[in-house]
Amino acid sequence: MVTTSKLFCPKCGKETEAEGLCNACFAEKYVVFQVPQTLDVKICAKCPSYKIGELWVETSLDNYEDLAKKAAAKTVRAALSVSKEVDHPQITVVPEFTGPYVLVIHVTVTGSIEGRPVSTSADVEGRIRKETCDICSRMAGGYYEAVIQIRAEGRLPTKQEVDRCLKIIENVFVRASKAGDRLAFITDVFPLPEGADLYVGSTTCARQASRTIIDEYGGSLIESPKLVGAVGGKGVYRVTFAVRLPEIVAGDIVRMRNQVVLVEKLGKRTSGVDLTTGQNTSAPEDLKLEKIANRSEATKVVIVSEEGDSVQLLDPETYQAVTIRRPAFLKAGPGDEVPVIKTKDGLFILPGGGRGKE
């Protein structure tokens, strides 16, 4: 008959299944992790942000409890110190409210030491402290890094143009804010007879928004930095972005090279309809265009007759018959009224108008 000698823990004397310390004494030998018993959990009183060390972190959370729990969990993890002897540590943090401004944060760390599993738990008291984050402080103080000026070359911009530019700027800043740019805010907007001025927190966003406007409308953009101070030996600048919408607008009739064109769209290229042929045409934005008229100045005249690729109209001033080439867009026929513009280059039919052929 074979007998097996029993094994005992050399520290507490309890029977063990293997040589050495029992599980309880083994766990007591090591400090698996350390964490303060109480911690301040700092959240912004105005926006969904929390503070870790000296850094404010923005979130998209929309209620106080979720924000406080997230801030508590992050605060504990930042303060937690796990022993280097623990292999493959797994940290679990579960915050729980015990009062309006107090949480108990349950912390558990599991892993292994010398191949033996360990698991230790502790509770931390989290005390909510409301502060004002750096960005909210700057916004409240009227902070800005850049100014966007909306103007038009040789004219006043229309209300529709200004409203569209403001919407473009707003969209750029909203996207940047969601992407994590904490300076992506608009400090102030000043509507002016000649356009609008916007004071904004982010130079990068101001540049992007200004270029987006130019991409849509065409025109020009001038950046003018101004030194306003120094931080850590480096100059601090404020930049003015002068956005100048083009003198030509959609609906203008211009001379483009040797064509008379109704402008329909501006941007990186100016595009429209050749009023002689009725075909679409375009030119780079830097091509000099001569404004002849605007479609708002059009007059309705009657088509007298048509023959082949030509139509005969009544001149709106002399009432004499004038024969011109039929543009490709024209669907109207004799007896129909069509909008026309009279210029020194002749009489031109504009797209639209006329009841069309049956």
Short mmCIF file of C-alpha atoms in Angstrom, two decimals:
data_model
loop_
_atom_site.label_atom_id
_atom_site.label_comp_id
_atom_site.label_asym_id
_atom_site.label_seq_id
_atom_site.Cartn_x
_atom_site.Cartn_y
_atom_site.Cartn_z
CA MET A 1 0.00 0.00 0.00
CA VAL A 2 1.38 3.40 -1.14
CA THR A 3 0.94 6.40 1.09
CA THR A 4 1.16 9.99 -0.10
CA SER A 5 2.63 12.58 2.22
CA LYS A 6 0.51 15.65 2.75
CA LEU A 7 1.71 19.14 1.75
CA PHE A 8 1.27 22.15 4.03
CA CYS A 9 1.67 25.88 3.51
CA PRO A 10 4.91 26.98 5.16
CA LYS A 11 3.32 30.25 6.29
CA CYS A 12 -0.15 29.40 7.64
CA GLY A 13 0.13 25.61 7.97
CA LYS A 14 -2.95 24.87 5.89
CA GLU A 15 -2.94 21.80 3.70
CA THR A 16 -2.12 22.57 0.06
CA GLU A 17 -2.29 20.70 -3.22
CA ALA A 18 1.22 21.73 -4.28
CA GLU A 19 4.47 22.70 -2.67
CA GLY A 20 4.86 26.27 -1.48
CA LEU A 21 2.40 28.87 -0.28
CA CYS A 22 -1.33 28.24 -0.39
CA ASN A 23 -3.36 30.46 -2.75
CA ALA A 24 -4.40 32.85 0.04
CA CYS A 25 -0.85 33.36 1.35
CA PHE A 26 0.51 33.58 -2.19
CA ALA A 27 -1.96 36.40 -2.96
CA GLU A 28 -0.98 38.22 0.25
CA LYS A 29 2.68 38.11 -0.75
CA TYR A 30 2.12 40.35 -3.75
CA VAL A 31 0.43 43.72 -4.21
CA VAL A 32 -1.42 43.20 -7.47
CA PHE A 33 -2.39 46.87 -7.92
CA GLN A 34 -2.54 50.17 -6.10
CA VAL A 35 -5.17 52.90 -6.39
CA PRO A 36 -6.20 55.83 -4.14
CA GLN A 37 -9.22 55.26 -1.91
CA THR A 38 -10.82 58.52 -3.07
CA LEU A 39 -10.50 60.42 -6.33
CA ASP A 40 -11.89 63.67 -7.72
CA VAL A 41 -13.79 63.13 -10.96
CA LYS A 42 -13.70 66.38 -12.93
CA ILE A 43 -16.34 67.15 -15.57
CA CYS A 44 -17.16 70.37 -17.42
CA ALA A 45 -20.20 72.27 -16.17
CA LYS A 46 -21.09 73.44 -19.69
CA CYS A 47 -20.15 70.74 -22.19
CA PRO A 48 -19.75 66.92 -22.23
CA SER A 49 -16.04 66.92 -21.39
CA TYR A 50 -14.00 65.45 -18.56
CA LYS A 51 -10.48 66.11 -17.29
CA ILE A 52 -7.67 63.58 -16.91
CA GLY A 53 -4.58 65.18 -15.44
CA GLU A 54 -4.23 68.48 -17.29
CA LEU A 55 -6.06 67.28 -20.41
CA TRP A 56 -9.73 67.87 -21.19
CA VAL A 57 -11.37 65.13 -23.23
CA GLU A 58 -14.52 65.88 -25.23
CA THR A 59 -17.29 63.29 -25.62
CA SER A 60 -20.61 63.05 -27.44
CA LEU A 61 -22.52 61.92 -24.34
CA ASP A 62 -25.75 63.81 -23.81
CA ASN A 63 -26.55 63.24 -20.13
CA TYR A 64 -24.86 63.85 -16.80
CA GLU A 65 -24.86 60.27 -15.44
CA ASP A 66 -23.22 58.74 -18.53
CA LEU A 67 -20.61 61.49 -18.61
CA ALA A 68 -19.86 61.12 -14.88
CA LYS A 69 -19.50 57.32 -15.13
CA LYS A 70 -17.21 57.57 -18.14
CA ALA A 71 -15.10 60.24 -16.42
CA ALA A 72 -14.95 58.14 -13.23
CA ALA A 73 -13.79 55.03 -15.09
CA LYS A 74 -11.12 56.97 -17.00
CA THR A 75 -9.97 58.75 -13.84
CA VAL A 76 -9.52 55.45 -11.97
CA ARG A 77 -7.67 53.84 -14.86
CA ALA A 78 -5.31 56.83 -15.03
CA ALA A 79 -4.61 56.57 -11.27
CA LEU A 80 -4.32 52.77 -11.20
CA SER A 81 -0.88 51.18 -10.87
CA VAL A 82 -0.58 47.45 -11.62
CA SER A 83 2.45 45.54 -10.31
CA LYS A 84 5.04 44.64 -12.94
CA GLU A 85 5.00 41.09 -11.58
CA VAL A 86 1.48 40.56 -12.91
CA ASP A 87 1.42 38.93 -16.32
CA HIS A 88 -1.38 39.71 -18.79
CA PRO A 89 -3.38 41.92 -16.40
CA GLN A 90 -7.08 42.40 -17.14
CA ILE A 91 -8.68 45.48 -15.56
CA THR A 92 -12.41 45.83 -14.93
CA VAL A 93 -13.84 49.16 -13.74
CA VAL A 94 -17.55 49.53 -12.90
CA PRO A 95 -18.77 52.94 -11.58
CA GLU A 96 -22.01 53.09 -9.59
CA PHE A 97 -23.78 56.17 -8.21
CA THR A 98 -24.36 56.29 -4.46
CA GLY A 99 -25.45 59.94 -4.45
CA PRO A 100 -25.91 62.86 -6.87
CA TYR A 101 -22.19 63.71 -6.80
CA VAL A 102 -20.62 60.51 -5.39
CA LEU A 103 -19.83 57.17 -7.01
CA VAL A 104 -18.36 53.92 -5.80
CA ILE A 105 -16.03 52.55 -8.46
CA HIS A 106 -15.52 48.78 -8.31
CA VAL A 107 -12.05 47.82 -9.56
CA THR A 108 -10.88 44.27 -10.28
CA VAL A 109 -7.51 43.21 -11.66
CA THR A 110 -6.91 39.63 -12.77
CA GLY A 111 -3.80 38.03 -14.23
CA SER A 112 -1.06 35.63 -13.21
CA ILE A 113 2.15 35.70 -11.18
CA GLU A 114 4.75 32.96 -11.59
CA GLY A 115 2.15 31.03 -13.54
CA ARG A 116 -0.43 31.11 -10.75
CA PRO A 117 -3.73 33.01 -11.26
CA VAL A 118 -4.40 36.09 -9.14
CA SER A 119 -7.47 38.29 -8.77
CA THR A 120 -7.80 41.34 -6.53
CA SER A 121 -10.65 43.80 -6.08
CA ALA A 122 -11.06 47.19 -4.40
CA ASP A 123 -13.61 50.00 -4.22
CA VAL A 124 -12.74 53.63 -4.90
CA GLU A 125 -14.89 56.61 -3.94
CA GLY A 126 -15.31 59.08 -6.79
CA ARG A 127 -16.33 62.65 -5.98
CA ILE A 128 -17.78 64.68 -8.87
CA ARG A 129 -16.17 68.11 -9.27
CA LYS A 130 -17.66 70.48 -11.86
CA GLU A 131 -15.26 72.90 -13.55
CA THR A 132 -15.25 74.88 -16.80
CA CYS A 133 -13.10 73.29 -19.47
CA ASP A 134 -10.47 75.23 -21.42
CA ILE A 135 -12.61 75.51 -24.55
CA CYS A 136 -15.75 76.70 -22.76
CA SER A 137 -13.60 79.23 -20.92
CA ARG A 138 -12.19 80.49 -24.21
CA MET A 139 -15.62 80.67 -25.82
CA ALA A 140 -17.02 82.59 -22.86
CA GLY A 141 -14.07 84.97 -23.10
CA GLY A 142 -14.53 85.62 -26.82
CA TYR A 143 -11.40 83.72 -27.84
CA TYR A 144 -10.62 83.53 -31.55
CA GLU A 145 -7.66 82.58 -33.72
CA ALA A 146 -8.99 83.69 -37.09
CA VAL A 147 -11.45 86.00 -38.85
CA ILE A 148 -13.32 85.02 -42.01
CA GLN A 149 -14.46 88.00 -44.09
CA ILE A 150 -17.18 87.35 -46.67
CA ARG A 151 -17.21 89.98 -49.42
CA ALA A 152 -17.81 90.19 -53.20
CA GLU A 153 -15.62 91.73 -55.87
CA GLY A 154 -17.05 94.94 -57.32
CA ARG A 155 -20.52 94.43 -55.81
CA LEU A 156 -22.41 93.58 -52.65
CA PRO A 157 -23.03 89.87 -52.08
CA THR A 158 -26.65 88.78 -52.10
CA LYS A 159 -28.38 87.58 -48.93
CA GLN A 160 -28.59 84.11 -50.48
CA GLU A 161 -24.84 84.08 -51.08
CA VAL A 162 -24.04 85.21 -47.53
CA ASP A 163 -26.46 82.68 -46.02
CA ARG A 164 -24.92 79.90 -48.11
CA CYS A 165 -21.39 80.90 -47.08
CA LEU A 166 -22.40 80.88 -43.40
CA LYS A 167 -23.91 77.40 -43.85
CA ILE A 168 -20.71 76.13 -45.50
CA ILE A 169 -18.63 77.47 -42.60
CA GLU A 170 -20.98 75.98 -40.01
CA ASN A 171 -20.85 72.55 -41.69
CA VAL A 172 -17.04 72.55 -41.80
CA PHE A 173 -16.80 73.47 -38.11
CA VAL A 174 -19.40 70.89 -37.04
CA ARG A 175 -17.53 68.12 -38.88
CA ALA A 176 -14.19 69.22 -37.40
CA SER A 177 -15.65 69.33 -33.90
CA LYS A 178 -17.02 65.80 -34.27
CA ALA A 179 -13.58 64.70 -35.50
CA GLY A 180 -12.00 65.99 -32.27
CA ASP A 181 -10.90 69.56 -33.02
CA ARG A 182 -11.79 71.28 -29.73
CA LEU A 183 -11.10 74.72 -31.22
CA ALA A 184 -13.68 74.18 -33.95
CA PHE A 185 -16.17 76.75 -32.69
CA ILE A 186 -17.56 80.03 -33.99
CA THR A 187 -17.13 82.81 -31.43
CA ASP A 188 -19.18 85.51 -33.14
CA VAL A 189 -20.88 86.44 -36.42
CA PHE A 190 -21.31 90.04 -37.56
CA PRO A 191 -23.68 90.57 -40.52
CA LEU A 192 -22.61 93.62 -42.53
CA PRO A 193 -24.06 95.46 -45.55
CA GLU A 194 -20.97 94.39 -47.50
CA GLY A 195 -21.11 90.73 -46.35
CA ALA A 196 -20.23 89.21 -42.97
CA ASP A 197 -17.33 88.79 -40.52
CA LEU A 198 -16.92 85.60 -38.48
CA TYR A 199 -14.58 85.20 -35.50
CA VAL A 200 -13.61 81.56 -35.07
CA GLY A 201 -11.52 79.43 -32.73
CA SER A 202 -9.57 77.34 -35.24
CA THR A 203 -7.27 78.71 -37.95
CA THR A 204 -7.19 75.31 -39.64
CA CYS A 205 -10.99 75.16 -39.86
CA ALA A 206 -11.15 78.77 -41.04
CA ARG A 207 -8.78 77.96 -43.90
CA GLN A 208 -10.73 74.84 -44.86
CA ALA A 209 -14.09 76.64 -44.75
CA SER A 210 -12.77 79.56 -46.82
CA ARG A 211 -11.38 77.22 -49.48
CA THR A 212 -14.67 75.31 -49.56
CA ILE A 213 -16.51 78.56 -50.34
CA ILE A 214 -14.08 79.36 -53.15
CA ASP A 215 -14.46 75.84 -54.56
CA GLU A 216 -18.22 76.37 -54.79
CA TYR A 217 -18.41 80.01 -55.86
CA GLY A 218 -15.04 80.80 -57.38
CA GLY A 219 -13.43 84.11 -56.47
CA SER A 220 -10.27 84.71 -54.46
CA LEU A 221 -8.86 84.09 -50.99
CA ILE A 222 -6.16 86.11 -49.25
CA GLU A 223 -4.64 85.10 -45.89
CA SER A 224 -3.25 87.88 -43.70
CA PRO A 225 -1.52 86.75 -40.47
CA LYS A 226 -0.96 89.26 -37.67
CA LEU A 227 1.41 88.73 -34.75
CA VAL A 228 -0.49 89.26 -31.47
CA GLY A 229 1.91 87.85 -28.88
CA ALA A 230 4.24 85.02 -27.96
CA VAL A 231 3.97 81.79 -25.96
CA GLY A 232 7.09 79.84 -24.99
CA GLY A 233 9.20 81.97 -27.29
CA LYS A 234 6.99 81.26 -30.31
CA GLY A 235 4.91 83.90 -32.04
CA VAL A 236 1.11 83.75 -31.72
CA TYR A 237 -0.77 84.87 -34.82
CA ARG A 238 -4.33 85.71 -35.74
CA VAL A 239 -5.17 85.18 -39.38
CA THR A 240 -7.73 87.06 -41.46
CA PHE A 241 -9.15 85.07 -44.37
CA ALA A 242 -10.50 87.55 -46.93
CA VAL A 243 -12.98 85.62 -49.09
CA ARG A 244 -13.93 87.56 -52.21
CA LEU A 245 -16.84 86.15 -54.19
CA PRO A 246 -16.50 86.76 -57.95
CA GLU A 247 -18.03 89.79 -59.61
CA ILE A 248 -19.80 87.45 -62.03
CA VAL A 249 -22.77 85.50 -60.62
CA ALA A 250 -25.05 82.77 -61.94
CA GLY A 251 -27.57 84.42 -64.28
CA ASP A 252 -25.06 86.91 -65.68
CA ILE A 253 -24.49 87.03 -69.42
CA VAL A 254 -20.81 87.36 -70.23
CA ARG A 255 -18.35 87.39 -73.08
CA MET A 256 -16.26 84.23 -72.68
CA ARG A 257 -13.51 84.16 -75.26
CA ASN A 258 -15.57 84.80 -78.45
CA GLN A 259 -18.79 83.39 -77.03
CA VAL A 260 -21.79 85.08 -75.41
CA VAL A 261 -22.58 82.83 -72.45
CA LEU A 262 -25.31 82.64 -69.83
CA VAL A 263 -23.45 81.72 -66.62
CA GLU A 264 -25.05 78.85 -64.71
CA LYS A 265 -22.37 77.75 -62.24
CA LEU A 266 -19.16 79.16 -60.77
CA GLY A 267 -16.33 77.48 -58.91
CA LYS A 268 -13.03 76.05 -60.07
CA ARG A 269 -14.52 76.44 -63.56
CA THR A 270 -17.17 78.83 -64.81
CA SER A 271 -19.80 76.96 -66.80
CA GLY A 272 -22.88 77.98 -68.71
CA VAL A 273 -24.70 77.96 -72.05
CA ASP A 274 -23.37 79.42 -75.29
CA LEU A 275 -26.38 81.52 -76.34
CA THR A 276 -25.49 81.32 -80.03
CA THR A 277 -25.32 77.53 -80.30
CA GLY A 278 -27.21 76.50 -77.16
CA GLN A 279 -24.36 74.14 -76.18
CA ASN A 280 -22.82 73.89 -72.72
CA THR A 281 -19.42 75.48 -72.32
CA SER A 282 -16.93 76.26 -69.55
CA ALA A 283 -13.68 78.05 -68.80
CA PRO A 284 -11.16 78.09 -65.94
CA GLU A 285 -12.00 80.53 -63.14
CA ASP A 286 -8.95 82.67 -63.89
CA LEU A 287 -10.20 83.54 -67.40
CA LYS A 288 -11.23 87.19 -67.53
CA LEU A 289 -14.96 87.49 -68.24
CA GLU A 290 -16.74 90.62 -69.44
CA LYS A 291 -20.25 91.05 -68.09
CA ILE A 292 -22.76 92.08 -70.73
CA ALA A 293 -26.10 91.78 -68.93
CA ASN A 294 -28.11 89.68 -66.50
CA ARG A 295 -31.01 87.40 -67.37
CA SER A 296 -33.23 89.55 -65.09
CA GLU A 297 -33.01 92.20 -67.84
CA ALA A 298 -34.55 89.87 -70.44
CA THR A 299 -37.52 90.92 -72.53
CA LYS A 300 -40.21 88.64 -73.99
CA VAL A 301 -40.56 88.71 -77.79
CA VAL A 302 -42.53 86.63 -80.30
CA ILE A 303 -41.02 84.13 -82.71
CA VAL A 304 -42.27 85.25 -86.11
CA SER A 305 -41.14 82.30 -88.20
CA GLU A 306 -38.60 79.51 -88.47
CA GLU A 307 -36.67 77.98 -91.33
CA GLY A 308 -34.12 75.21 -90.99
CA ASP A 309 -31.61 76.17 -88.28
CA SER A 310 -32.81 79.77 -88.09
CA VAL A 311 -35.65 81.63 -86.40
CA GLN A 312 -37.01 85.11 -86.99
CA LEU A 313 -37.80 87.37 -84.00
CA LEU A 314 -39.17 90.86 -83.49
CA ASP A 315 -36.51 93.24 -82.20
CA PRO A 316 -37.82 94.46 -78.79
CA GLU A 317 -36.78 98.06 -79.57
CA THR A 318 -37.31 98.55 -83.32
CA TYR A 319 -39.95 95.81 -83.80
CA GLN A 320 -38.18 94.84 -87.00
CA ALA A 321 -37.74 91.18 -87.88
CA VAL A 322 -34.31 89.79 -87.01
CA THR A 323 -33.06 86.38 -88.10
CA ILE A 324 -30.74 84.46 -85.74
CA ARG A 325 -29.42 80.93 -85.41
CA ARG A 326 -31.72 78.55 -83.53
CA PRO A 327 -29.95 77.55 -80.27
CA ALA A 328 -30.05 73.85 -79.42
CA PHE A 329 -32.15 74.40 -76.28
CA LEU A 330 -34.99 76.19 -78.11
CA LYS A 331 -38.20 74.13 -78.30
CA ALA A 332 -40.64 76.98 -78.97
CA GLY A 333 -42.00 77.79 -82.43
CA PRO A 334 -43.72 80.58 -84.35
CA GLY A 335 -46.19 82.51 -82.25
CA ASP A 336 -44.45 81.62 -78.96
CA GLU A 337 -42.92 84.22 -76.68
CA VAL A 338 -39.32 83.68 -75.63
CA PRO A 339 -36.99 85.65 -73.33
CA VAL A 340 -34.26 87.55 -75.17
CA ILE A 341 -31.36 89.84 -74.36
CA LYS A 342 -30.27 92.54 -76.79
CA THR A 343 -26.58 93.43 -76.71
CA LYS A 344 -24.13 95.14 -79.04
CA ASP A 345 -23.31 91.63 -80.24
CA GLY A 346 -26.88 91.09 -81.32
CA LEU A 347 -30.07 89.47 -80.10
CA PHE A 348 -29.88 86.26 -78.04
CA ILE A 349 -32.59 83.87 -76.90
CA LEU A 350 -32.30 82.63 -73.28
CA PRO A 351 -33.13 79.12 -72.08
CA GLY A 352 -36.66 78.79 -70.69
CA GLY A 353 -39.94 80.29 -71.83
CA GLY A 354 -42.25 79.42 -74.70
CA ARG A 355 -44.88 76.74 -74.65
CA GLY A 356 -42.94 74.47 -77.02
CA LYS A 357 -44.08 72.53 -80.02
CA GLU A 358 -46.88 70.00 -79.82
#
